């Protein structure tokens, strides 16, 4: 039987509803606070991880620079021959360097997580005094491709818009390549990466491009040191078959005198632009790993003393 609610009953129902509403609000607030706490915890964890990563990277980078400073001292106090640094009097400053460092870019391990290499620039192709045909012969044995590479490089650097027989000028890049850039026409390359924009060079395989990067430099011009060139570079420089160049490399290792005598019989050997000594302009790379971080320091330093300095830093990059 229906009973009309009394004022007391209505008051109780209202109070219960009010309490339930307040409780739900409190629960929502608690849930929101828990969510905020969770987000703060996650953010703090990410921040801590990021901070640790930055700290580890900085430690690795500082260690790389420390090794570089010790290398500078090693180099400054070394004797030289035509392919290497010689220093058996080097006092240990926390890093033990070998008594001989071959300047052909081979890696030397200092510890499990530290290594370095030094390449004399005379054992690399100089992009500032580039001979397009030498570079083309190094890249390919195909005569047609060699002509395309050499002519395209010359068209890229010259100031006119006249296309060489196998070259490429602005219309070729715009219409056939479909790119927005055109030849620089500045006589010299302005950056190492610029080479990879040039017709025929822009389609090289990643492996060949990497090999090209490792054998070219972008610093002060220096004569090519035939004592440091590998067989492929020797073949392209002297315009001789690779098999003959491999024989010369073996002869160079067995008997320097016999190698020099053989060189004089090669008509393309030019003592004015080719040398048998190092330039003392070094491309140095140092790798250091620290926990989960890795630092790479790459620098080019000219150790030919000037009136005011023992060496000159030409470039430096940190990765």
Short mmCIF file of C-alpha atoms in Angstrom, two decimals:
data_model
loop_
_atom_site.label_atom_id
_atom_site.label_comp_id
_atom_site.label_asym_id
_atom_site.label_seq_id
_atom_site.Cartn_x
_atom_site.Cartn_y
_atom_site.Cartn_z
CA UNK A 1 0.00 0.00 0.00
CA UNK A 2 1.41 3.36 -1.06
CA UNK A 3 2.45 5.69 1.70
CA UNK A 4 3.05 9.35 1.13
CA UNK A 5 6.67 10.24 1.94
CA UNK A 6 7.04 12.19 5.08
CA UNK A 7 9.35 15.16 5.36
CA UNK A 8 11.74 13.03 7.43
CA UNK A 9 11.90 10.35 4.73
CA UNK A 10 12.47 12.94 2.00
CA UNK A 11 15.20 14.52 4.08
CA UNK A 12 16.94 11.15 4.48
CA UNK A 13 16.74 10.38 0.73
CA UNK A 14 18.13 13.80 -0.13
CA UNK A 15 20.95 13.36 2.38
CA UNK A 16 21.82 9.92 0.95
CA UNK A 17 21.82 11.29 -2.61
CA UNK A 18 23.97 14.19 -1.55
CA UNK A 19 26.43 11.88 0.21
CA UNK A 20 26.56 9.62 -2.87
CA UNK A 21 27.24 12.60 -5.13
CA UNK A 22 30.01 13.84 -2.84
CA UNK A 23 31.52 10.36 -2.72
CA UNK A 24 31.52 10.09 -6.52
CA UNK A 25 33.22 13.48 -6.77
CA UNK A 26 35.85 12.38 -4.25
CA UNK A 27 36.44 9.15 -6.18
CA UNK A 28 36.83 11.10 -9.42
CA UNK A 29 39.31 13.44 -7.75
CA UNK A 30 41.27 10.50 -6.32
CA UNK A 31 41.32 8.81 -9.75
CA UNK A 32 42.51 12.04 -11.37
CA UNK A 33 45.24 12.44 -8.77
CA UNK A 34 46.36 8.85 -9.32
CA UNK A 35 46.47 9.47 -13.07
CA UNK A 36 48.51 12.63 -12.55
CA UNK A 37 50.85 10.76 -10.21
CA UNK A 38 51.25 8.00 -12.80
CA UNK A 39 51.98 10.50 -15.57
CA UNK A 40 54.48 12.33 -13.35
CA UNK A 41 56.18 9.03 -12.53
CA UNK A 42 56.36 8.05 -16.21
CA UNK A 43 57.62 11.49 -17.19
CA UNK A 44 60.19 11.41 -14.39
CA UNK A 45 61.34 7.99 -15.60
CA UNK A 46 61.65 9.25 -19.20
CA UNK A 47 63.42 12.38 -17.98
CA UNK A 48 65.80 10.30 -15.87
CA UNK A 49 66.47 7.97 -18.81
CA UNK A 50 67.07 10.95 -21.08
CA UNK A 51 69.31 12.60 -18.50
CA UNK A 52 71.32 9.41 -18.12
CA UNK A 53 71.64 9.13 -21.89
CA UNK A 54 72.85 12.73 -22.19
CA UNK A 55 75.29 12.21 -19.33
CA UNK A 56 76.68 9.02 -20.90
CA UNK A 57 77.03 10.76 -24.25
CA UNK A 58 78.89 13.65 -22.64
CA UNK A 59 81.25 11.28 -20.83
CA UNK A 60 81.99 9.45 -24.10
CA UNK A 61 82.53 12.73 -25.92
CA UNK A 62 84.84 14.10 -23.24
CA UNK A 63 86.89 10.89 -23.32
CA UNK A 64 87.19 11.17 -27.12
CA UNK A 65 88.51 14.73 -26.76
CA UNK A 66 90.90 13.59 -24.04
CA UNK A 67 92.32 10.94 -26.38
CA UNK A 68 92.64 13.56 -29.12
CA UNK A 69 94.71 15.84 -26.89
CA UNK A 70 97.04 12.96 -26.06
CA UNK A 71 97.26 12.05 -29.74
CA UNK A 72 98.30 15.60 -30.54
CA UNK A 73 101.18 15.27 -28.09
CA UNK A 74 102.10 11.87 -29.54
CA UNK A 75 102.13 13.26 -33.08
CA UNK A 76 104.06 16.41 -32.13
CA UNK A 77 106.82 14.30 -30.53
CA UNK A 78 106.96 11.61 -33.23
CA UNK A 79 109.39 10.86 -35.99
CA UNK A 80 108.05 10.15 -39.47
CA UNK A 81 108.77 7.90 -42.38
CA UNK A 82 106.88 7.93 -45.69
CA UNK A 83 103.86 6.01 -44.34
CA UNK A 84 103.80 6.22 -40.55
CA UNK A 85 104.41 7.93 -37.22
CA UNK A 86 107.19 6.49 -35.05
CA UNK A 87 107.22 7.16 -31.33
CA UNK A 88 108.58 4.66 -28.81
CA UNK A 89 109.44 7.37 -26.27
CA UNK A 90 105.87 8.40 -25.61
CA UNK A 91 105.17 8.64 -21.89
CA UNK A 92 101.96 6.99 -20.78
CA UNK A 93 99.26 9.56 -20.00
CA UNK A 94 96.54 7.03 -19.31
CA UNK A 95 96.37 5.79 -22.92
CA UNK A 96 98.93 3.41 -24.43
CA UNK A 97 99.51 4.20 -28.11
CA UNK A 98 101.45 1.86 -30.40
CA UNK A 99 105.07 2.73 -31.18
CA UNK A 100 104.19 2.89 -34.89
CA UNK A 101 100.97 4.22 -36.40
CA UNK A 102 100.47 3.56 -40.11
CA UNK A 103 98.78 6.58 -41.68
CA UNK A 104 96.47 4.73 -44.05
CA UNK A 105 93.30 4.96 -41.99
CA UNK A 106 93.47 1.57 -40.30
CA UNK A 107 91.81 1.30 -36.87
CA UNK A 108 93.89 0.95 -33.70
CA UNK A 109 92.18 -0.47 -30.63
CA UNK A 110 93.05 1.27 -27.35
CA UNK A 111 90.65 -0.80 -25.26
CA UNK A 112 87.44 -2.73 -25.70
CA UNK A 113 85.46 0.49 -26.03
CA UNK A 114 88.01 2.93 -27.47
CA UNK A 115 89.69 3.07 -30.85
CA UNK A 116 91.17 5.59 -33.29
CA UNK A 117 92.57 5.90 -36.80
CA UNK A 118 94.73 8.44 -38.59
CA UNK A 119 94.75 8.98 -42.34
CA UNK A 120 97.30 11.25 -43.96
CA UNK A 121 95.52 13.37 -46.55
CA UNK A 122 98.17 12.50 -49.14
CA UNK A 123 96.68 9.01 -49.27
CA UNK A 124 93.25 10.33 -50.29
CA UNK A 125 91.72 12.12 -53.27
CA UNK A 126 91.44 15.84 -52.60
CA UNK A 127 88.03 17.25 -53.54
CA UNK A 128 89.42 20.79 -53.73
CA UNK A 129 91.92 19.89 -56.45
CA UNK A 130 89.89 17.15 -58.02
CA UNK A 131 91.01 15.42 -61.20
CA UNK A 132 87.66 14.22 -62.58
CA UNK A 133 89.22 11.48 -64.69
CA UNK A 134 91.21 10.00 -61.80
CA UNK A 135 88.03 9.86 -59.72
CA UNK A 136 86.04 8.42 -62.63
CA UNK A 137 88.59 5.65 -63.17
CA UNK A 138 88.47 4.82 -59.48
CA UNK A 139 84.68 4.54 -59.51
CA UNK A 140 84.24 2.42 -62.63
CA UNK A 141 86.09 0.37 -65.24
CA UNK A 142 83.40 1.15 -67.80
CA UNK A 143 84.76 3.72 -70.24
CA UNK A 144 81.34 5.21 -71.05
CA UNK A 145 80.53 5.71 -67.37
CA UNK A 146 83.98 7.17 -66.77
CA UNK A 147 83.33 9.77 -69.48
CA UNK A 148 79.89 10.57 -68.03
CA UNK A 149 81.30 11.06 -64.54
CA UNK A 150 84.27 13.16 -65.66
CA UNK A 151 82.24 15.36 -68.04
CA UNK A 152 79.43 15.81 -65.49
CA UNK A 153 81.90 16.92 -62.80
CA UNK A 154 83.45 19.44 -65.18
CA UNK A 155 80.03 20.75 -66.26
CA UNK A 156 79.09 21.08 -62.58
CA UNK A 157 82.14 23.22 -61.83
CA UNK A 158 82.59 25.35 -64.96
CA UNK A 159 80.86 28.73 -65.34
CA UNK A 160 79.10 28.15 -68.67
CA UNK A 161 75.98 26.22 -69.69
CA UNK A 162 77.61 24.40 -72.59
CA UNK A 163 77.15 20.68 -72.22
CA UNK A 164 80.16 18.43 -72.71
CA UNK A 165 79.71 15.31 -74.82
CA UNK A 166 78.78 13.07 -71.86
CA UNK A 167 78.07 15.82 -69.32
CA UNK A 168 75.05 17.50 -67.77
CA UNK A 169 74.01 21.13 -67.34
CA UNK A 170 70.96 22.84 -65.82
CA UNK A 171 68.30 21.61 -68.34
CA UNK A 172 69.34 18.00 -67.74
CA UNK A 173 68.91 18.28 -63.97
CA UNK A 174 65.61 20.16 -64.23
CA UNK A 175 63.92 18.19 -67.03
CA UNK A 176 65.42 14.72 -67.01
CA UNK A 177 66.38 14.40 -63.36
CA UNK A 178 63.39 16.35 -62.10
CA UNK A 179 65.35 18.04 -59.32
CA UNK A 180 65.27 21.66 -58.21
CA UNK A 181 69.02 22.22 -58.05
CA UNK A 182 71.45 22.99 -60.85
CA UNK A 183 75.27 22.90 -61.29
CA UNK A 184 77.08 25.21 -58.89
CA UNK A 185 79.43 26.70 -61.54
CA UNK A 186 81.83 27.73 -58.75
CA UNK A 187 85.02 26.03 -60.05
CA UNK A 188 85.41 24.16 -56.77
CA UNK A 189 83.17 21.99 -54.67
CA UNK A 190 81.86 23.82 -51.61
CA UNK A 191 81.07 20.76 -49.48
CA UNK A 192 81.98 17.03 -49.60
CA UNK A 193 78.30 16.04 -49.94
CA UNK A 194 78.02 18.18 -53.08
CA UNK A 195 79.81 15.47 -55.06
CA UNK A 196 76.84 13.17 -54.48
CA UNK A 197 74.47 15.56 -56.29
CA UNK A 198 76.31 15.34 -59.59
CA UNK A 199 74.94 13.31 -62.48
CA UNK A 200 76.08 9.64 -62.44
CA UNK A 201 77.47 10.08 -58.93
CA UNK A 202 73.97 10.52 -57.50
CA UNK A 203 73.06 6.94 -58.48
CA UNK A 204 76.08 5.10 -57.06
CA UNK A 205 75.43 2.20 -54.71
CA UNK A 206 75.61 2.91 -50.96
CA UNK A 207 78.74 0.72 -50.65
CA UNK A 208 80.55 2.57 -53.42
CA UNK A 209 79.51 5.93 -52.01
CA UNK A 210 80.85 4.93 -48.60
CA UNK A 211 84.14 3.80 -50.15
CA UNK A 212 84.33 7.13 -51.96
CA UNK A 213 83.74 9.08 -48.74
CA UNK A 214 86.54 7.16 -47.02
CA UNK A 215 89.01 7.94 -49.81
CA UNK A 216 88.30 11.62 -50.34
CA UNK A 217 89.00 14.63 -48.17
CA UNK A 218 88.02 18.27 -48.19
CA UNK A 219 91.04 20.17 -46.88
CA UNK A 220 94.22 21.84 -48.12
CA UNK A 221 95.50 20.31 -51.37
CA UNK A 222 98.39 17.86 -51.05
CA UNK A 223 100.22 15.67 -53.56
CA UNK A 224 99.11 12.04 -53.71
CA UNK A 225 101.51 9.84 -51.75
CA UNK A 226 101.99 6.70 -53.85
CA UNK A 227 103.30 4.92 -50.77
CA UNK A 228 99.87 5.10 -49.10
CA UNK A 229 97.53 4.42 -52.03
CA UNK A 230 95.83 1.04 -52.27
CA UNK A 231 95.92 -0.90 -55.56
CA UNK A 232 92.66 0.55 -56.89
CA UNK A 233 93.68 4.15 -56.17
CA UNK A 234 97.13 3.48 -57.63
CA UNK A 235 95.57 2.08 -60.80
CA UNK A 236 93.28 5.09 -61.32
CA UNK A 237 96.04 7.59 -60.50
CA UNK A 238 98.70 6.08 -62.78
CA UNK A 239 96.18 4.94 -65.43
CA UNK A 240 97.39 1.36 -65.29
CA UNK A 241 95.54 -1.98 -65.08
CA UNK A 242 94.48 -3.07 -61.60
CA UNK A 243 96.54 -6.27 -61.88
CA UNK A 244 99.68 -4.21 -62.52
CA UNK A 245 98.82 -1.92 -59.62
CA UNK A 246 98.49 -4.95 -57.34
CA UNK A 247 101.96 -6.07 -58.45
CA UNK A 248 103.30 -2.60 -57.61
CA UNK A 249 101.74 -2.71 -54.15
CA UNK A 250 103.44 -6.05 -53.47
CA UNK A 251 106.72 -4.71 -54.85
CA UNK A 252 106.38 -1.63 -52.63
CA UNK A 253 106.05 -3.91 -49.62
CA UNK A 254 108.99 -6.15 -50.57
CA UNK A 255 111.54 -3.67 -51.88
CA UNK A 256 111.15 0.10 -51.85
CA UNK A 257 114.09 0.55 -54.22
CA UNK A 258 112.59 -1.84 -56.78
CA UNK A 259 109.24 -0.06 -56.45
CA UNK A 260 110.87 3.32 -57.18
CA UNK A 261 112.74 1.93 -60.17
CA UNK A 262 109.50 0.47 -61.55
CA UNK A 263 107.69 3.78 -61.04
CA UNK A 264 110.20 5.58 -63.24
CA UNK A 265 109.28 3.29 -66.14
CA UNK A 266 105.61 4.36 -66.02
CA UNK A 267 104.96 7.24 -68.40
CA UNK A 268 102.07 8.65 -66.34
CA UNK A 269 104.16 8.98 -63.19
CA UNK A 270 104.49 12.70 -62.47
CA UNK A 271 106.72 13.64 -59.54
CA UNK A 272 105.25 17.19 -59.50
CA UNK A 273 101.75 16.07 -58.53
CA UNK A 274 102.65 12.70 -57.00
CA UNK A 275 104.85 12.22 -53.96
CA UNK A 276 106.43 9.52 -51.81
CA UNK A 277 106.11 11.34 -48.49
CA UNK A 278 103.35 12.20 -46.07
CA UNK A 279 101.76 15.65 -45.97
CA UNK A 280 101.41 15.87 -42.15
CA UNK A 281 97.79 16.85 -42.68
CA UNK A 282 95.86 14.19 -40.80
CA UNK A 283 92.23 13.11 -40.75
CA UNK A 284 91.72 11.65 -37.28
CA UNK A 285 88.71 9.65 -36.09
CA UNK A 286 88.16 8.56 -32.50
CA UNK A 287 85.35 6.30 -31.31
CA UNK A 288 84.44 5.89 -27.64
CA UNK A 289 81.63 3.83 -26.13
CA UNK A 290 80.41 4.51 -22.60
CA UNK A 291 77.61 2.27 -21.33
CA UNK A 292 74.79 2.81 -23.85
CA UNK A 293 76.29 5.89 -25.51
CA UNK A 294 78.74 6.17 -28.40
CA UNK A 295 80.74 9.23 -29.44
CA UNK A 296 82.57 9.77 -32.72
CA UNK A 297 85.03 12.61 -33.06
CA UNK A 298 86.34 13.41 -36.53
CA UNK A 299 88.88 16.17 -37.09
CA UNK A 300 91.35 17.33 -39.73
CA UNK A 301 94.55 18.83 -38.35
CA UNK A 302 97.56 20.19 -40.21
CA UNK A 303 100.70 19.43 -38.20
CA UNK A 304 102.99 21.50 -40.37
CA UNK A 305 104.07 24.21 -37.91
CA UNK A 306 103.48 27.84 -38.73
CA UNK A 307 105.14 30.92 -37.29
CA UNK A 308 102.69 31.02 -34.40
CA UNK A 309 101.30 27.50 -34.01
CA UNK A 310 102.56 23.92 -33.89
CA UNK A 311 99.41 22.72 -35.63
CA UNK A 312 96.24 24.09 -37.22
CA UNK A 313 92.78 22.58 -36.74
CA UNK A 314 91.05 22.70 -40.13
CA UNK A 315 87.74 21.10 -39.18
CA UNK A 316 86.08 19.15 -36.38
CA UNK A 317 82.80 17.27 -36.13
CA UNK A 318 81.23 15.49 -33.15
CA UNK A 319 78.64 12.77 -33.58
#
